[in-house]
Each structure stands twice: as C-alpha cells, then as structure tokens.
Coordinates of C-alpha atoms in Angstrom, one line a residue:
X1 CA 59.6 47.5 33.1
X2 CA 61.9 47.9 36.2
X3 CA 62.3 44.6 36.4
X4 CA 62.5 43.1 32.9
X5 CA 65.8 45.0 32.5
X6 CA 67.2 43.2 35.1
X7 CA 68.1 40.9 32.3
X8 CA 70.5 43.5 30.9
X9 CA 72.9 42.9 34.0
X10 CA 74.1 39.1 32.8
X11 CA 74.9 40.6 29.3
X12 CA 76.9 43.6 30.5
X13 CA 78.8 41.2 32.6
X14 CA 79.6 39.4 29.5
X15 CA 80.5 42.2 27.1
X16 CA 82.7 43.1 30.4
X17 CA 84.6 40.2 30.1
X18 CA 84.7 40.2 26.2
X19 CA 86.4 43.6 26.0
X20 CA 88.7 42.6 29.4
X21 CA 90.4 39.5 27.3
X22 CA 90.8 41.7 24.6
X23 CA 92.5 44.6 26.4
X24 CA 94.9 41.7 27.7
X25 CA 96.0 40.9 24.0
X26 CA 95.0 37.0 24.3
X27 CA 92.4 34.8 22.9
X28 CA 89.7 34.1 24.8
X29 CA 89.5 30.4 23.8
X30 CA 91.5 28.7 20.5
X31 CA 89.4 29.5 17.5
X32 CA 89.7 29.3 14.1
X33 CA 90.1 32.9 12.7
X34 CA 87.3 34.3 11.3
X35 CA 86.1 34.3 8.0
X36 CA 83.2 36.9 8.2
X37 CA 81.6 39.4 10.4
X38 CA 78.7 37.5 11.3
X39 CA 81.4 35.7 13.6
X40 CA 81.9 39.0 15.3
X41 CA 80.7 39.3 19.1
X42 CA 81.4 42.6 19.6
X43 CA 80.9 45.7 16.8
X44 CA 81.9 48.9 17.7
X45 CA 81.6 51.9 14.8
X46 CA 81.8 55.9 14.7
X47 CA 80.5 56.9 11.3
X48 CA 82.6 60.5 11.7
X49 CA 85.6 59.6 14.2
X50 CA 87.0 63.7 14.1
X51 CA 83.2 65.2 14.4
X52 CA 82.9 63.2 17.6
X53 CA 85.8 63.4 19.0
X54 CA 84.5 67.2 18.5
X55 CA 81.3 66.7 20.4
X56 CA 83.1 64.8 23.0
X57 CA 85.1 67.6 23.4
X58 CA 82.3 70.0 24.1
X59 CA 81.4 67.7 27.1
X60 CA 84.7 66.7 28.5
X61 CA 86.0 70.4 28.5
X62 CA 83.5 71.1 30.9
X63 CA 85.5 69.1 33.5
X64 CA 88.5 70.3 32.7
X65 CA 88.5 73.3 30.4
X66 CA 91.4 72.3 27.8
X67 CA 90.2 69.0 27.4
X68 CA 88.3 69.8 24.2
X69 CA 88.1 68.2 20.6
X70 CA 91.4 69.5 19.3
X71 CA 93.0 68.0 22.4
X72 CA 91.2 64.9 22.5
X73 CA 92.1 64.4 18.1
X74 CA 95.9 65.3 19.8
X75 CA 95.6 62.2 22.2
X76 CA 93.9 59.9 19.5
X77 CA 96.4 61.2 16.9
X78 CA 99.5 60.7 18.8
X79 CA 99.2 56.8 18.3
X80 CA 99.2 57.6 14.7
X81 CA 102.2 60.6 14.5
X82 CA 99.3 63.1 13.7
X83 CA 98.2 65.6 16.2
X84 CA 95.1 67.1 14.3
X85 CA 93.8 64.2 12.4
X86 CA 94.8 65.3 8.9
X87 CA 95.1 61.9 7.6
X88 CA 91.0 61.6 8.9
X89 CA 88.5 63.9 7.5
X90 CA 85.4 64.8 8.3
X91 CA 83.4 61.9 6.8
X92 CA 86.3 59.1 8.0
X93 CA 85.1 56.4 10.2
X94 CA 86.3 53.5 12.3
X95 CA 85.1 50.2 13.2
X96 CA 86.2 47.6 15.5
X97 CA 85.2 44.0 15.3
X98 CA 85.9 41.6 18.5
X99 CA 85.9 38.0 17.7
X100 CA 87.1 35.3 20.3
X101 CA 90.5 35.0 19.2
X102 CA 90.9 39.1 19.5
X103 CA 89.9 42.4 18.0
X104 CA 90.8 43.9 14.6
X105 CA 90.5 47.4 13.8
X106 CA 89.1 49.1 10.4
X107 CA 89.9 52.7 9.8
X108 CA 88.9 55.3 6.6
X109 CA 91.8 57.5 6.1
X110 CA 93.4 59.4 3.3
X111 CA 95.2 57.7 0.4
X112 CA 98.2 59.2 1.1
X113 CA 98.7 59.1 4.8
X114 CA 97.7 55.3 5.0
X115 CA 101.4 54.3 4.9
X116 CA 102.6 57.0 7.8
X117 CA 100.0 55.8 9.8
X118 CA 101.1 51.8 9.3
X119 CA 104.2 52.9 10.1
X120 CA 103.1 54.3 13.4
X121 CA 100.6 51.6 14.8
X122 CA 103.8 49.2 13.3
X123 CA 105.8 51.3 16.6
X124 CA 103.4 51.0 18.8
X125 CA 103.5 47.2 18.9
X126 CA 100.7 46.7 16.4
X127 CA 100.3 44.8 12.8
X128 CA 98.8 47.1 10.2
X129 CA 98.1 46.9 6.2
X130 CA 95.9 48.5 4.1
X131 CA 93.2 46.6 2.7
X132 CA 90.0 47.6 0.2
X133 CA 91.0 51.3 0.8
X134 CA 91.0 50.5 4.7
X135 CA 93.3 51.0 7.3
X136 CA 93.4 47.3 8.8
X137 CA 95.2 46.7 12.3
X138 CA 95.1 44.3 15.1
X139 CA 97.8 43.8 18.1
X140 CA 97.5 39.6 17.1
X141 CA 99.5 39.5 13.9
X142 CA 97.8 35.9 13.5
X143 CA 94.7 37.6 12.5
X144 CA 96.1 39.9 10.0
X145 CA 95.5 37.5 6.9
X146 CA 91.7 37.5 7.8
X147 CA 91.2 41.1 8.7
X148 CA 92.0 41.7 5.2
X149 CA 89.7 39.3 4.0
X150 CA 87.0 40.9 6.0
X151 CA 87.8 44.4 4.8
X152 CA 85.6 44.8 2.0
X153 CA 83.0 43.1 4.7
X154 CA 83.7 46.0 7.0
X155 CA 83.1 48.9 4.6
X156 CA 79.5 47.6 3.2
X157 CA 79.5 47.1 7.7
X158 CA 80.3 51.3 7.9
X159 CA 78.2 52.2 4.9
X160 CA 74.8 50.4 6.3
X161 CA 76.2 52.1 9.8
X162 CA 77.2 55.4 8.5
X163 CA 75.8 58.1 11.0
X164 CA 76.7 61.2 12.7
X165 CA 79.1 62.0 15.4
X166 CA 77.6 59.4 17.6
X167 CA 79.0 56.1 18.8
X168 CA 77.3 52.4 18.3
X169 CA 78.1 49.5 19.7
X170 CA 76.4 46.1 19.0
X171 CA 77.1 43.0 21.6
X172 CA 75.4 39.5 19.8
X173 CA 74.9 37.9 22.9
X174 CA 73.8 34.7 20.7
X175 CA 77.2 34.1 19.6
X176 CA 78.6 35.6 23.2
X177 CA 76.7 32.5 24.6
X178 CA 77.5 30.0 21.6
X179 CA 80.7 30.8 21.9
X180 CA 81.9 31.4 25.8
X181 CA 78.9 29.5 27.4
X182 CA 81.2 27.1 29.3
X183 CA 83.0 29.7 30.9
X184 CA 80.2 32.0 31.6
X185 CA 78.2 29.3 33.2
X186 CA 81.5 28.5 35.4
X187 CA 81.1 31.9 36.9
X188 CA 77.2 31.6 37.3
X189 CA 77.8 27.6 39.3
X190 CA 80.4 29.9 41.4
X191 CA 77.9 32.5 42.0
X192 CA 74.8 30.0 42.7
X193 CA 77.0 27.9 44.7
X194 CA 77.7 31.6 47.1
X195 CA 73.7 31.9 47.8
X196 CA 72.2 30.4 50.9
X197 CA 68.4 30.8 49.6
X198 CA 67.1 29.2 46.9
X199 CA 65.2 32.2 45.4
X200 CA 69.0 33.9 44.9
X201 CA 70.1 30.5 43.2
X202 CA 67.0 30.7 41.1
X203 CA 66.9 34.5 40.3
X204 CA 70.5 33.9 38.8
X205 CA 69.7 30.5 36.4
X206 CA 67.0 33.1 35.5
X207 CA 68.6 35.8 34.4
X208 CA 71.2 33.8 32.1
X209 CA 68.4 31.8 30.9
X210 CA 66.7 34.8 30.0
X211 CA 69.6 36.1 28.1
X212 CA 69.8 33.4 26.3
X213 CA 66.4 34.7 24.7
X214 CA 68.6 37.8 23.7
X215 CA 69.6 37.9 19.9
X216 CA 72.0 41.2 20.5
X217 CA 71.9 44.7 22.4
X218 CA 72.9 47.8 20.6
X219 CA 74.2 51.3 22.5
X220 CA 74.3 54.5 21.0
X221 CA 76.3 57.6 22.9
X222 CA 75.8 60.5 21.1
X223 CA 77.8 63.5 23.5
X224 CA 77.8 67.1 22.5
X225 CA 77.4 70.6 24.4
X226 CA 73.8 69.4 26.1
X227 CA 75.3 66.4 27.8
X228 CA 75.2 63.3 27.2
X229 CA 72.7 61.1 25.4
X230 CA 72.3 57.5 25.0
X231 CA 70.1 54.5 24.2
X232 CA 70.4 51.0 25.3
X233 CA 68.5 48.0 23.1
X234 CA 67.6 44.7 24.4
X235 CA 66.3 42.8 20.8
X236 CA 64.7 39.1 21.8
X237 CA 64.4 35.8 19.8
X238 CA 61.0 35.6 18.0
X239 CA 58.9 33.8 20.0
X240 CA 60.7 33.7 23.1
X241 CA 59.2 34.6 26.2
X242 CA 61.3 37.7 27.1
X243 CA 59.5 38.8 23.2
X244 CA 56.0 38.0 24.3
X245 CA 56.9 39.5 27.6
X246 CA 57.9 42.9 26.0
X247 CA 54.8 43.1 23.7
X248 CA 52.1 42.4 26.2
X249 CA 49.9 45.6 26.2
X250 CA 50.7 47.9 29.3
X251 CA 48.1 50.3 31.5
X252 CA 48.6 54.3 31.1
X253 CA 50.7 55.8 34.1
X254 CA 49.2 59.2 34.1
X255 CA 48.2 60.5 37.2
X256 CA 50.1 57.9 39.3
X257 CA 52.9 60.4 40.5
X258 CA 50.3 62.4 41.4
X259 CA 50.2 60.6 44.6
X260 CA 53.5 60.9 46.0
X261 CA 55.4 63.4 47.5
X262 CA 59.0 64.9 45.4
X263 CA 61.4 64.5 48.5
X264 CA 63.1 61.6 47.1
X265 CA 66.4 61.2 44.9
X266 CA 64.8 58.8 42.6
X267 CA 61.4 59.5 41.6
X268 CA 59.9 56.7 39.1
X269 CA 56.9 55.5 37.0
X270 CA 56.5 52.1 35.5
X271 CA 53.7 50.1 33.6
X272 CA 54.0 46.8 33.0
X273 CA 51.5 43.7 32.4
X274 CA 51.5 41.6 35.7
X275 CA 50.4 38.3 33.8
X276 CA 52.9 38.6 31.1
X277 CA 55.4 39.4 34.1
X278 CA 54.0 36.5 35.9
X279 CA 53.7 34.3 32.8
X280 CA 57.6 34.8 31.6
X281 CA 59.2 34.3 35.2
X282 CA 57.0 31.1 35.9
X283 CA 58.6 30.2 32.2
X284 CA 62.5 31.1 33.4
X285 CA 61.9 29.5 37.0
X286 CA 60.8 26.5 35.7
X287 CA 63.9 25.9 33.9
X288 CA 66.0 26.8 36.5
X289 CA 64.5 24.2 39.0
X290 CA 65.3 21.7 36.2
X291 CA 69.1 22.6 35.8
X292 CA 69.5 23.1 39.3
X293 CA 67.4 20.3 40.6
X294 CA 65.4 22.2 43.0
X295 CA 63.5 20.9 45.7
X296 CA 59.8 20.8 45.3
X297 CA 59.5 22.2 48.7
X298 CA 61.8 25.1 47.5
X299 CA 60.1 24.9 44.1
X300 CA 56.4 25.6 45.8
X301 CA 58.0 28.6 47.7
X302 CA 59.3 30.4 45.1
X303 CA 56.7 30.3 42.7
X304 CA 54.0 31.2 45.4
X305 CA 56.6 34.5 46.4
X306 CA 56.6 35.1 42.5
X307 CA 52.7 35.4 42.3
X308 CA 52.1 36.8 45.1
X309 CA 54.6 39.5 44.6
X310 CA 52.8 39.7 41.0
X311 CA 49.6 40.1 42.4
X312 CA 50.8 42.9 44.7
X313 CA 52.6 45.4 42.7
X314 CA 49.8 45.5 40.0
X315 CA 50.2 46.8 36.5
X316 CA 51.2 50.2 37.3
X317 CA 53.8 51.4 40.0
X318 CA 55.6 54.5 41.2
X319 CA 58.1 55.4 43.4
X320 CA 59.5 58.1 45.6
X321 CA 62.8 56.9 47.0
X322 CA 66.3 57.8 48.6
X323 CA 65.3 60.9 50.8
X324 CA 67.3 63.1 52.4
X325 CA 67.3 62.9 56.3
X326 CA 66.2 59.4 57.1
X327 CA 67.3 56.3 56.8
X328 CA 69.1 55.2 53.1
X329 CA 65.8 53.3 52.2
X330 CA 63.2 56.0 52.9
X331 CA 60.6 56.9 50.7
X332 CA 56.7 56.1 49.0
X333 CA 55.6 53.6 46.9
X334 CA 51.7 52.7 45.3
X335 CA 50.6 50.5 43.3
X336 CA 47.7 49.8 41.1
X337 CA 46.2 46.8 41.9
X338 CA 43.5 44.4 40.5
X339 CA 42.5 42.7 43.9
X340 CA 42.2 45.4 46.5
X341 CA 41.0 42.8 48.7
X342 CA 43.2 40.0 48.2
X343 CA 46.5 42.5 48.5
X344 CA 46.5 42.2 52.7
X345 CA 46.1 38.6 52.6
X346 CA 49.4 38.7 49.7
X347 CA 51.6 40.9 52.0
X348 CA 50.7 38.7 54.4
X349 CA 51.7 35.7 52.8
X350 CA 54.9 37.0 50.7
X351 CA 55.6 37.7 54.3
X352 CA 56.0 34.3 56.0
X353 CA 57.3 33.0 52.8
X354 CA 60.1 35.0 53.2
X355 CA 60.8 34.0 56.7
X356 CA 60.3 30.4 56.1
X357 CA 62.6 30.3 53.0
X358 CA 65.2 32.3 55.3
X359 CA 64.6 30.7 58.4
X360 CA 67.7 27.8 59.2
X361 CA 69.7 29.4 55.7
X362 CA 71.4 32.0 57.7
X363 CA 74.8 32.9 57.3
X364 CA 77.0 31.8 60.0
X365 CA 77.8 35.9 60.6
X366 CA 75.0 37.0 59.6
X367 CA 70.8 37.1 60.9
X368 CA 67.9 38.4 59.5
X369 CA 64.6 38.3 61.0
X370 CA 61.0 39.5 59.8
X371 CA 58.0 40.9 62.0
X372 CA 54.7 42.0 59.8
X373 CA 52.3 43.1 62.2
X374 CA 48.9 42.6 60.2
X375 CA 46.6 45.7 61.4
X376 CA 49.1 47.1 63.3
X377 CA 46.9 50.3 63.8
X378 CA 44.4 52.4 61.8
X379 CA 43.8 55.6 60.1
X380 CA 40.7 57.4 59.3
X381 CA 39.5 53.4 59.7
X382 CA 42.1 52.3 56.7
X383 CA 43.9 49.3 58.2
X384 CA 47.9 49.7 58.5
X385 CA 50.0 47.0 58.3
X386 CA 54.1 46.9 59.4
X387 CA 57.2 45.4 58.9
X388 CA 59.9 45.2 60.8
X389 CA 63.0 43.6 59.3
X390 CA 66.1 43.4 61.3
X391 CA 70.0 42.3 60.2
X392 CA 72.7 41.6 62.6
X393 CA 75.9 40.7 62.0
X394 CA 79.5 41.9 62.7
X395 CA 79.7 43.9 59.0
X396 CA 76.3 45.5 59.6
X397 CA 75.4 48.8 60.8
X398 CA 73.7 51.6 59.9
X399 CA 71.6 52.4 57.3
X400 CA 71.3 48.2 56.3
X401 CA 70.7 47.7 59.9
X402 CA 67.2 48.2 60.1
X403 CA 64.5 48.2 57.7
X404 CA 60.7 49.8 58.4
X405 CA 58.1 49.4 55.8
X406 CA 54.4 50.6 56.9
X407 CA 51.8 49.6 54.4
X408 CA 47.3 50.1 53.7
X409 CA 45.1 49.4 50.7
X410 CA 43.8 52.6 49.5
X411 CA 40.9 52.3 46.9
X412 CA 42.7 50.2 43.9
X413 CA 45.8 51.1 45.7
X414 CA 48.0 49.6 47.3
X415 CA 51.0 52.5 49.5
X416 CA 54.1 51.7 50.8
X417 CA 55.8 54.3 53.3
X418 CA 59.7 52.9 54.0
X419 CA 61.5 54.6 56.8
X420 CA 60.8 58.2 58.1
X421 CA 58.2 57.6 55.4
X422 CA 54.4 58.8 56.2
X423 CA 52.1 56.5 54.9
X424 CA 48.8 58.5 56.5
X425 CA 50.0 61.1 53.8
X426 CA 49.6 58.9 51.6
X427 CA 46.3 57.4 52.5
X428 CA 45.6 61.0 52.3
X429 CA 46.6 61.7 49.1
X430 CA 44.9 58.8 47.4
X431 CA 41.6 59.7 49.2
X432 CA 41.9 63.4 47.8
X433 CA 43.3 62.6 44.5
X434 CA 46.3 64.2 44.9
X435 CA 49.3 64.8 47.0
X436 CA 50.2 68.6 47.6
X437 CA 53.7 68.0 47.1
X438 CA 53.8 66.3 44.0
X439 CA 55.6 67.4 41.2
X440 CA 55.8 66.3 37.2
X441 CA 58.5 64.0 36.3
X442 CA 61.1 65.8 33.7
X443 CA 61.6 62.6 32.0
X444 CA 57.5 62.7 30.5
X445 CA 58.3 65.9 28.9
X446 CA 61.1 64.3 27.2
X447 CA 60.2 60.6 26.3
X448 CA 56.5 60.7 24.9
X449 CA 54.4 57.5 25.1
X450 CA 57.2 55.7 27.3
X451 CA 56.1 52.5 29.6
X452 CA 58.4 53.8 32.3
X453 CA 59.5 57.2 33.1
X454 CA 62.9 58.0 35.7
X455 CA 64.2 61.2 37.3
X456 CA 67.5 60.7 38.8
X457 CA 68.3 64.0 41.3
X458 CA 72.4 63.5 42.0
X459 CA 72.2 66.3 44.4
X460 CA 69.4 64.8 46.4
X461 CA 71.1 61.3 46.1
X462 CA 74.5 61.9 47.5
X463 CA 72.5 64.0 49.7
X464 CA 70.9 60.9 51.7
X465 CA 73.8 58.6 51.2
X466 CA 75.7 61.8 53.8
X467 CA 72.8 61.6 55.9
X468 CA 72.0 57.8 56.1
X469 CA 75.3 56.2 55.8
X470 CA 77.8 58.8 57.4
X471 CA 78.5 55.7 61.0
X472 CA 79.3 53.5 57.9
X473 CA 81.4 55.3 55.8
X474 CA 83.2 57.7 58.1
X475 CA 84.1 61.2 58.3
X476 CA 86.2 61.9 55.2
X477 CA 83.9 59.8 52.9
X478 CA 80.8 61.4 54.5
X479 CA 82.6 65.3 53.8
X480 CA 82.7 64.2 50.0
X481 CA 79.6 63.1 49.6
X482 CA 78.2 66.4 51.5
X483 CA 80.9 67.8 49.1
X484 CA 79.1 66.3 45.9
X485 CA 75.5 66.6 47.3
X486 CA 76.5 70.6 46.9
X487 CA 77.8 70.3 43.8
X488 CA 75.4 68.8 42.6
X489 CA 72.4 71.0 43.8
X490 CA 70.2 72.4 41.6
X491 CA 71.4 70.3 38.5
X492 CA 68.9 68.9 36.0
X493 CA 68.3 65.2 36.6
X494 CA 69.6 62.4 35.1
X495 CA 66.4 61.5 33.0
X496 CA 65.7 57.8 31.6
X497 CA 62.4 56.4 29.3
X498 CA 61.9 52.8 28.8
X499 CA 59.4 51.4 25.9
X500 CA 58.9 47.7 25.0
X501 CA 57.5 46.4 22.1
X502 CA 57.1 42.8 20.7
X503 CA 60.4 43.3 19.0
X504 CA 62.8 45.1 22.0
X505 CA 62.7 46.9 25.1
X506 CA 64.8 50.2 24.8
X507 CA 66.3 52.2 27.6
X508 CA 66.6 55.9 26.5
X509 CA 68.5 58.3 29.0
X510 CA 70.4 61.8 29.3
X511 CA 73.2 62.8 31.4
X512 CA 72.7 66.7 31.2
X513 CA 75.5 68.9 30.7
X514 CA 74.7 70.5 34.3
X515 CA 75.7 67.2 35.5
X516 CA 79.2 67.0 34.0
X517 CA 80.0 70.6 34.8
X518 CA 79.4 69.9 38.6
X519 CA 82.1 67.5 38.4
X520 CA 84.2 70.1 37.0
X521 CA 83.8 72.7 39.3
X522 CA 84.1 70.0 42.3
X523 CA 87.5 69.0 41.3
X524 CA 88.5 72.6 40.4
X525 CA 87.7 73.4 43.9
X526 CA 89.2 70.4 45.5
X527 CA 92.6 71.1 43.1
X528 CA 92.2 74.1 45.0
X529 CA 91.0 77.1 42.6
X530 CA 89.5 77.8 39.3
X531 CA 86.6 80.1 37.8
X532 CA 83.0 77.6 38.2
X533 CA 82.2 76.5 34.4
X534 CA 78.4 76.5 33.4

C-alpha cells in the first residue's frame, strides 16, 4: 500500500500547478470556453459554506483563540460587504469549477442580497451576475457568458453534492492530462534529464504513466472541535493495471507489530500483494524503457532490482522508524516473506545491483559507496548480514552521512535494524512471538478492515530530527524543533488507514485537535504569554 500511493505525488503536483495559474488570473493555455462541466478539471464544493466556516472555527480558534467561525464568516464576508453572512444561510453553498482558461465561481445566496453582493465582488476587481438563482463570478470577464450557461449545470452539480459542513474537492486528472500533457511532460523531460541513474529516470516515466491510469481523485476535509478529518481517493480506469493492482487480494497484518518495539516516530503496518506489485511495475517500467529508450543493459538491471526488492519485502510489512537518540534513519523493519531461503541470496543481489547501476553515475560533488557484508556475524546461530552505505560530498553531513542497516531471516521473516537499531531484539522477538515493548497501533482502533494502518507521533518526530540533524541545521533551528518536540509531547497521533479495492485506493487520516492546540500554545509562548488552550 506504501508504495502504490506513491502515484498520488504526480497528481498533486498537477492540481498544484492548476490552482497556481489560476491564482495568477491567466489561462493556462488558449481554450475555447467551456460549454459544460464535464470540461472542468478542478471541482471544489461546500454544501453549507456558514456551517463550515463554523467547524473551521472550532479548530482554528484553538491556535489563536479569536480566530473562530464568526471571525472567519467576518473575513469571508468582507469581500462581499457582509460581516456575518446574512445574505448566506445555513443550507447556502458554493462551488468553484477550474477549467483551463480560469475558474468561475457559483454561490447560493438570498434573493434579495444577490445584487449587494454583485456590487461588491464588481469592487473587488471581479465580474459577477446572477444566473438560475446563482451567484455567478469569475475574475476573467471573458468567461462570464459561459458561466451562466453552466449555472443551471452547477446547481443539479451542488444538489448531487449537497452534504454537511465538510469540503470536497474533485481533480479529473484524465482531462488534467488531456488537456496540459505537453507541459506536464516538459517538466517530467527536465526532471528525468536531472537523474544520473536510470532507476530515478525510470521511477519518474512510471509514476506519470501510472497517472495516466487515474480517472480523478476526490478530497474531503471535514474540521470541527475533534481535529481534523480527511479522506483522499485515488479512482483508476477499468482495466488498467493500477485497477487490477488495487483489487488483488491482500494477507491479514494482525500480529505483525507485535514484533517491533514503540520507540519510533512513525510506526506502520502494510499489506499488499507482492505479485500484483510486481506485475503492475514490470507493466509501468516497460513503457518507460520504450519512451525513454533505455538500454537493455539498464533495462535488465532495473527489472532484476524490482523483483528482487518484490521478493524481499513480502506481502506484509511493518515499520518502527525515526527514533529519538540515534541517527535520523533509525529504527525496525520485518517482513513476511514467501522464500525464507532465497531472501539472503536477494539482499545479496539487490545489493550489487545497486552498486553497479551507481558505480561511474556519480555526481561530480557527490560519492556513494555500498559495503554488504554477507554473514557478517551470528546470533543464537541466526546469520547477520550488514550494510554499510557511505555519502561524501561537500553538502553532506550528518544524519545523510552515514547509513547502517543490519539484517537476518527469522522464521518467514525477514528484520531490518537501521542505525542504533538492535536487530538481536528483534531476532528475539520473532523467536518468542512477541516483542516486550510493543504497543497497538491507534490507527486499528479507528480504521476497521484497513490494508495499511499509520501512527504518526509529532512529538517523537521533531524529537529525532533535534537529535539527528542538530550539526546540519544549527543551533537556532535545532532550539525549535526541541521547542516543537515539547509541544508536541503527549499529543494523540496523526493517525492514517489505507484500503484498496478493484475500484480505488482510499487514504483516510485525522489530525487530532491535540495536535492543533500544540501549535497554539507554541506560538502563544514564543509571542511571549498566553493561558495554554486544550
């Protein structure tokens, strides 16, 4: 699951750039304007605009206390010469369409304050007309003509939409790619043409290859007194391989954290289907080294790296990672494996693929060199296995300096101990069944039947960043992050759940309130006073 939604980071990039043009006030490219929603790229609705401003409030108040929902309707309202929102009810809501020759705007608001609030957005630089018993706006008066042609579209849009106080937002990265592909795969050429290895050139064709298997992603931020909550869509073609990849039955993860200790910052569970893995990124890399015209030399390497890394990490993982004290990277990993035997002669391999495919593609600042030491020394006669990587240059230091990784096949198992890490505890823990300083995830109590389960401990995190990184980033940053670590401490975590299906992977996650109020209190006390908010 952890790595499927690497897929999500090309289509962020481009929603990035859609909203950036649009905040600019200029087309993206010369279009026709459009004659329906379907030619929308972007869809942004909030079925109650006033109830979530009010939930917002809730949240945002607890970084600073009078930022709540009658201040925040104040700073919304103030564009449209009403402080409170009168002209916007309780049931009133909004959406906003981005097409790539700009954005147009659909409000619902009261009969009779439809002409004040023309006249305002007509101040503040914007064109604005009512249309189908909507508020129609859009800073490109060119596109006036058609957003009131698309009005009756956009309120059959907000009635099939109509929901709480929560906000969606819907990217079609088909027509993103229909529509911007030339320029997006200008930036990608740029970005391949930057890489010195041929697996980096690869693994980005891959990724926009595999969003071009995406139909849309959908978001949904619902905030309120809790925290916040939120849930991220990928939906794939039918048929694709990123669909067959997401419905490929997964293994149960129960038990797995069991293993591992509950020192680290991030602590993780994922399941996913190594063949299906396997199967979609032989599927994406094989198109790449067509468009790119690979090598077959290069092309042999990467594929064998691909399966072999497959092979390794199993159907199940887990991960203990970021703990305080050592270096940045240390912490435990296990897998579940298929091939107990064959996973020494994999690391093994992966190994000297990696320093062959690195090996004369150095950067002229910049070295990296490997050392895996194959039975390195034992442990209660369990074989362990090291690797030393090492990167020198004149931007390198500290906590990327230096990279130790101490490895053994347990059982089914395959454990990882990075840095500071012990890996005879682990050894340990897999021969007993259980590591004494596990502890349950709080993300399984909250996402039921999930493929991948995600505790994220801010404290802990900013915590070993202090610790590991303090030579790099100094004395002041290292005093704010110490500063942040303690604000931090004791807070819920950040919680996520991830689920895949044959018809989209979903990303659930929640910011807790906790969370937000540290951040109050921190800049309370670095403003220099104020009473600590719960």
């Amino acid at each position: 699951m952890k790595r499927s939604l690497c897929v999500v980071i090309l289509c962020l990039s481009s929603l990035m750039l859609i909203f950036g043009a649009s905040a600019q006030q200029q087309p993206m490219y010369q279009a026709p304007a459009p004659l329906s929603l379907n030619e929308a790229l972007v869809m942004v609705h909030v079925g109650n605009v006033t109830g979530f401003l009010d939930q917002a409030g809730l949240l945002a108040q607890k970084i600073e206390p009078s930022m709540n929902g009658a201040a925040l309707k104040s700073m919304v309202g103030m564009y449209l010469n009403d402080p409170s929102l009168a002209g916007m009810p309780g049931d009133s809501g909004a959406l906003i369409a981005i097409f790539g020759t700009g954005m147009m705007t659909f409000l619902e608001v009261q009969p009779d304050q439809a002409s004040a609030y023309t006249s305002a957005l007509s101040a503040q630089g914007m064109a604005a007309e009512t249309a189908s018993s909507l508020l129609v706006s859009s800073r490109n008066p060119s596109l006036m003509q058609g957003a009131k042609i698309l009005a009756p579209q956009a309120k059959v849009e907000m009635a099939k939409r109509r929901a709480g106080s929560n906000i969606q937002a819907t990217v079609h990265m088909d027509r993103v790619l229909a529509q911007m592909g030339p320029q997006i795969q200008g930036m990608l050429s740029m970005m391949e043409s930057m890489q010195s290895n041929p697996m980096s050139r690869v693994g980005f064709r891959a990724f926009y290859l595999a969003a071009q298997e995406v139909t849309q992603l959908d978001l949904d931020l619902s905030p309120g007194a809790e925290g916040l909550a939120a849930e991220f869509v990928v939906l794939p073609k039918a048929g694709s391989s990123l669909s067959q990849f997401f419905a490929a039955p997964t293994q149960s993860v129960d038990g797995l954290m069991n293993y591992l200790p509950s020192n680290g910052a991030v602590r993780g569970v994922f399941a996913i289907n190594a063949d299906a893995y396997a199967s979609l990124m032989e599927n994406l890399a094989g198109q790449a080294f067509e468009q790119l015209g690979t090598p077959q030399q290069d092309r042999d390497a990467v594929m064998n790296m691909l399966r072999n890394s497959s092979m390794m990490q199993g159907n199940a993982s887990a991960v203990d990672m970021f703990t305080p004290g050592g270096s940045l990277f240390t912490g435990s990993q296990i897998y579940k494996v298929e091939n107990p035997e064959q996973a020494t002669e994999l690391m093994e391999q992966s190994m000297e693929q990696v320093k062959q495919m690195f090996q004369g593609q150095q950067q002229t600042d910049v070295e990296m060199s490997f050392d895996f030491q194959k039975n390195a020394r034992e442990y209660k006669g369990i074989p362990i296995h090291k690797l030393n990587m090492k990167v020198e240059g004149p931007e390198v230091q500290g906590a990327l300096a230096d990279f130790q990784y101490e490895m053994a096949v347990v059982k089914d198992y395959v454990v990882n101990a990075m840095g500071s890490s012990s890996v005879e505890k682990l050894i340990d823990a897999v021969q007993s069944g259980s590591n004494p300083e596990a502890k349950d995830l709080t993300a399984k109590s909250e996402y039921s039947g999930a493929d991948a389960y995600i505790d994220i401990d801010l404290g802990r995190l900013m915590e070993s960043l202090a610790s590991s990184m303090g030579q790099m980033a100094g004395q002041a940053d290292t005093a704010q992050m110490d500063a942040m670590g303690q604000a931090f401490a004791g807070a819920r975590p950040v919680t996520m759940g991830a689920f895949m299906d044959a018809g989209a992977a979903r990303l659930k996650f929640d910011v807790p309130a906790g969370i937000v109020s540290a951040i109050g209190n921190m800049n309370r006390q670095m403003q220099g006073g104020g009473a600590p908010m719960q």
